[in-house]
Short mmCIF file of C-alpha atoms and ligand atoms in Angstrom, two decimals:
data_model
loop_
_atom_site.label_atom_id
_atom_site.label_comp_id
_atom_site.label_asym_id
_atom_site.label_seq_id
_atom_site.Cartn_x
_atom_site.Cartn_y
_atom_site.Cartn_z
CA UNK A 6 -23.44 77.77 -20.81
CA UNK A 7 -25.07 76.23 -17.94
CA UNK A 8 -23.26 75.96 -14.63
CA UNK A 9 -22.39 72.59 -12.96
CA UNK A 10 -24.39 71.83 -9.69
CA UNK A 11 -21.97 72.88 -7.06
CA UNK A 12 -21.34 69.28 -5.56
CA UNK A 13 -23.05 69.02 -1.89
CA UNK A 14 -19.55 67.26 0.02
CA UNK A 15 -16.66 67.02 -0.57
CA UNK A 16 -16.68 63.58 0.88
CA UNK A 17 -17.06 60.39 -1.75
CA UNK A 18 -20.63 60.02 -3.15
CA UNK A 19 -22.86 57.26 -1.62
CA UNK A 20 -22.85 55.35 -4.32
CA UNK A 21 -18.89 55.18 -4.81
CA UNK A 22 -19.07 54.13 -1.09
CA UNK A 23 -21.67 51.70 -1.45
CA UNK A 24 -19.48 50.23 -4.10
CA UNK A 25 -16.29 49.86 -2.40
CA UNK A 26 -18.53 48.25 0.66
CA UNK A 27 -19.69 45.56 -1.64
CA UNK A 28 -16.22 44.80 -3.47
CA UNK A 29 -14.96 44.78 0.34
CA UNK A 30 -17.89 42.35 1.63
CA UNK A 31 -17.19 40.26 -1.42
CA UNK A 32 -13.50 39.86 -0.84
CA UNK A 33 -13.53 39.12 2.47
CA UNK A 34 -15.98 36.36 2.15
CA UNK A 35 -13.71 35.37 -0.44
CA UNK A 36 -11.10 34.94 1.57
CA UNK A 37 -13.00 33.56 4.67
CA UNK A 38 -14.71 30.89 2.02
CA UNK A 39 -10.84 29.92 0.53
CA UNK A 40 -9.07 30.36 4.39
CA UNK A 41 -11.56 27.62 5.69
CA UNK A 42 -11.88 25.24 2.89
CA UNK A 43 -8.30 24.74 3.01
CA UNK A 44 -8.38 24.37 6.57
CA UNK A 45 -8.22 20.49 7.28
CA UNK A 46 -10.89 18.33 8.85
CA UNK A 47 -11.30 17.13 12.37
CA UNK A 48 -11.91 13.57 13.07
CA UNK A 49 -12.70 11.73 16.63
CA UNK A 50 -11.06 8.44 17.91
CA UNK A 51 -13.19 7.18 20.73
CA UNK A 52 -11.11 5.15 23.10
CA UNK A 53 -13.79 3.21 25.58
CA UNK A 54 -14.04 -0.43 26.38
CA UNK A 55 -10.02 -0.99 26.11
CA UNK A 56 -10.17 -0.46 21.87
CA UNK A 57 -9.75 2.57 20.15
CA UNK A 58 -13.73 3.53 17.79
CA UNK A 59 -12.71 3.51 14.88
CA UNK A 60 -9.82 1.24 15.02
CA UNK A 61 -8.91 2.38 11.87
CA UNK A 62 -9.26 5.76 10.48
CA UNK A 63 -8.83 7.38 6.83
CA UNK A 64 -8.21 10.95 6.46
CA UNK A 65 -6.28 13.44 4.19
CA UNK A 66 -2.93 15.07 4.53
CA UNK A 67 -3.75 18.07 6.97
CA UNK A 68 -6.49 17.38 9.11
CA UNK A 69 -6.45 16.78 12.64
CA UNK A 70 -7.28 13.58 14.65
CA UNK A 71 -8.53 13.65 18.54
CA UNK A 72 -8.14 10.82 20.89
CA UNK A 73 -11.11 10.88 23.80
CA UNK A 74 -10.16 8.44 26.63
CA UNK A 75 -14.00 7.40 27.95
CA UNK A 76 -12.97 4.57 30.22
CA UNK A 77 -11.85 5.47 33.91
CA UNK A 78 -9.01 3.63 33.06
CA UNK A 79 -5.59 5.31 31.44
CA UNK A 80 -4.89 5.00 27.81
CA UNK A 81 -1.89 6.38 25.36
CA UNK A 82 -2.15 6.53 21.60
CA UNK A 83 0.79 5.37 20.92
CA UNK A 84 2.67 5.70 17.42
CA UNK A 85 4.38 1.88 16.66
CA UNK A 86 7.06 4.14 14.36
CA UNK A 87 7.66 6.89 17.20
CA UNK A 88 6.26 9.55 15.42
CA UNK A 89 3.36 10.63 18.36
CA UNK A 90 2.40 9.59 21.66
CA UNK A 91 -0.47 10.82 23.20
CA UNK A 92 0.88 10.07 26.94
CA UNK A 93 -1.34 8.56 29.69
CA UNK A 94 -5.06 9.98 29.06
CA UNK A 95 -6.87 9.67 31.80
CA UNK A 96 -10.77 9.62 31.67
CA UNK A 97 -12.53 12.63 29.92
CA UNK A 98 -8.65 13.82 28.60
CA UNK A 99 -7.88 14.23 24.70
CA UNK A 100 -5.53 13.91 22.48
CA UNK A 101 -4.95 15.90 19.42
CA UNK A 102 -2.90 15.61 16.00
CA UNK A 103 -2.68 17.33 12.82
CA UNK A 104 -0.93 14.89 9.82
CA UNK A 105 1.10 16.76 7.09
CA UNK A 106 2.20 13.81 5.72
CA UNK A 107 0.13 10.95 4.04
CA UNK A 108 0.70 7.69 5.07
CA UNK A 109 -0.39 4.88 7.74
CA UNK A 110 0.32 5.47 11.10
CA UNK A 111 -0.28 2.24 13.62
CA UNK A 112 -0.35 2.83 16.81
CA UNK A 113 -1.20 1.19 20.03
CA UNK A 114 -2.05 1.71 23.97
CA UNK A 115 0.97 1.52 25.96
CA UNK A 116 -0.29 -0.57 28.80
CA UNK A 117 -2.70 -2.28 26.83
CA UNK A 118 -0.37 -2.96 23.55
CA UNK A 119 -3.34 -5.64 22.56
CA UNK A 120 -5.21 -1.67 21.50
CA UNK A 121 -4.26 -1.13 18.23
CA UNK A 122 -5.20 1.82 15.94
CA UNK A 123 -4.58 2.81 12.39
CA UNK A 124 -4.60 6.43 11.01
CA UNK A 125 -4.22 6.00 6.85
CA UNK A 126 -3.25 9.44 5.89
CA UNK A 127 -4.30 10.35 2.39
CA UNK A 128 -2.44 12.83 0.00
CA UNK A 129 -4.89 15.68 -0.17
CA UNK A 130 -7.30 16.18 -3.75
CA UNK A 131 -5.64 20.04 -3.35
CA UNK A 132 -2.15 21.26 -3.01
CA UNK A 133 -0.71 20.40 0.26
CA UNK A 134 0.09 23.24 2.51
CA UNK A 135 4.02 23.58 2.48
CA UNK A 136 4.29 23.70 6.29
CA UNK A 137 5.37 20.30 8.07
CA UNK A 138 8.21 19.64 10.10
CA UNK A 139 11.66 18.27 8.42
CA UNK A 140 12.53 14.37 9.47
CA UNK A 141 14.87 14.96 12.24
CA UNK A 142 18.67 13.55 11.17
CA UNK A 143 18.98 10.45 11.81
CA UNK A 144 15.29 10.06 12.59
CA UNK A 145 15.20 6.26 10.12
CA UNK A 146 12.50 7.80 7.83
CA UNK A 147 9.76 8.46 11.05
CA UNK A 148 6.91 9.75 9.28
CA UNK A 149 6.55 13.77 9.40
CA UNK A 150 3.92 14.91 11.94
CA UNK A 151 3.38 18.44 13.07
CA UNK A 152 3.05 18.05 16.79
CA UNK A 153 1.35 21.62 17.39
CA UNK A 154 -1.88 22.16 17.15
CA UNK A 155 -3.59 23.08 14.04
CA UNK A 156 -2.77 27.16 13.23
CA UNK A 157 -5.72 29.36 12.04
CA UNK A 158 -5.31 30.09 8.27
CA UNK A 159 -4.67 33.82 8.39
CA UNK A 160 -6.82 34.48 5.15
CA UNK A 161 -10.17 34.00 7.86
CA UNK A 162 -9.65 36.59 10.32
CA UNK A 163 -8.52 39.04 7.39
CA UNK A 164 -11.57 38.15 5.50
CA UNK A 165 -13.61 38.75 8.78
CA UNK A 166 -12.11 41.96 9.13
CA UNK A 167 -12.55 43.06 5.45
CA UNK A 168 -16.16 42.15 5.84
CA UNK A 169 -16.42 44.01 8.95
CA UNK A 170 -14.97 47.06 7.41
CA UNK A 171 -17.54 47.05 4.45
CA UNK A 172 -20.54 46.69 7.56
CA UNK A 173 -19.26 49.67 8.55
CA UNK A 174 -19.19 51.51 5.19
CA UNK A 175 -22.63 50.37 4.48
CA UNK A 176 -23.57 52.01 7.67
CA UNK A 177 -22.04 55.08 6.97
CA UNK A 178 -23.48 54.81 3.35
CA UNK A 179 -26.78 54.92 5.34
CA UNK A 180 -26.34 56.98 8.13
CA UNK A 181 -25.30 60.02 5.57
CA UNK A 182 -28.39 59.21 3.09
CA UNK A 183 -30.55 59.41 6.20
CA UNK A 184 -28.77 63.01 6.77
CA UNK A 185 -29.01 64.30 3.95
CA UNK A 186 -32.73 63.86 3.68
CO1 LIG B 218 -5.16 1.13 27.08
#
């Protein structure tokens, strides 16, 4: 009866290694590819020459609009229903807003009420994220707008990290086939 080849480590075999860096490298793109596709869109509202470019913008339910005051002058985006307000932007200053809730948000400059803006909020093609801020009571139905700014989704730095991890394996993988020869 022949005897087994005495095994050379105790450690896992390359090749299990190797395997569990790939399933690791595939998961965490996974996750970085589903973490940032749900992440929303960013859109710009130029405000120059005492009107806000475009005056009227369409979007989807979770991405995030920025205001850029160009003129040397001071300009608010101003929600007509209460539900933002930018403040006084002076030149170069932004503005920025996430929507959670579809709709049409008008809005105007405070000391120039003649700007007017729209922001038409569409309900997104894909689930909408459960997190937006409850109406507050007594609040006449203002529209629901997270005020923060947008949060990272925490599937991308996991999936970074699980990539990462398998980089490392791989190198190990490598650095021990090197050794051994
Ligand atoms: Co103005």
């Amino acid at each position: 009866m022949p005897a087994l080849p005495r095994p050379t480590s105790t450690l896992l075999p390359h090749r299990a290694l190797a395997a569990i860096a790939v399933v690791l490298a595939l998961l965490g793109g996974f996750l970085v590819a589903t973490g940032s596709a749900r992440a929303g869109t960013s859109h710009l509202v130029e405000i120059e020459g005492f009107a806000f470019a475009p005056a009227t913008l369409t979007i989807q339910v979770g991405d995030t609009v920025t205001w850029t005051n160009l003129d040397d002058v001071e300009h608010t985006a101003t929600s007509t229903a209460g539900a933002f307000d930018s403040g006084l932007l002076a030149q170069g200053e932004s503005y920025s807003l996430t929507f959670t809730a579809a709709g049409t948000y008008d809005y105007l400059c405070t000391p120039h009420p003649l700007m007017t803006g729209r922001i038409v909020v569409e309900a997104a093609s894909a689930p909408a994220p459960a997190a937006s801020q409850a109406a507050p009571a007594g609040g006449g139905g203002l529209p629901d707008v997270a005020m923060e700014p947008p949060t990272a989704d925490p599937r991308v730095p996991l999936g970074i990290a699980l990539v990462v991890l398998a980089a490392v394996l791989a190198a190990t993988v490598i650095w021990r086939s090197r050794r051994a020869d």
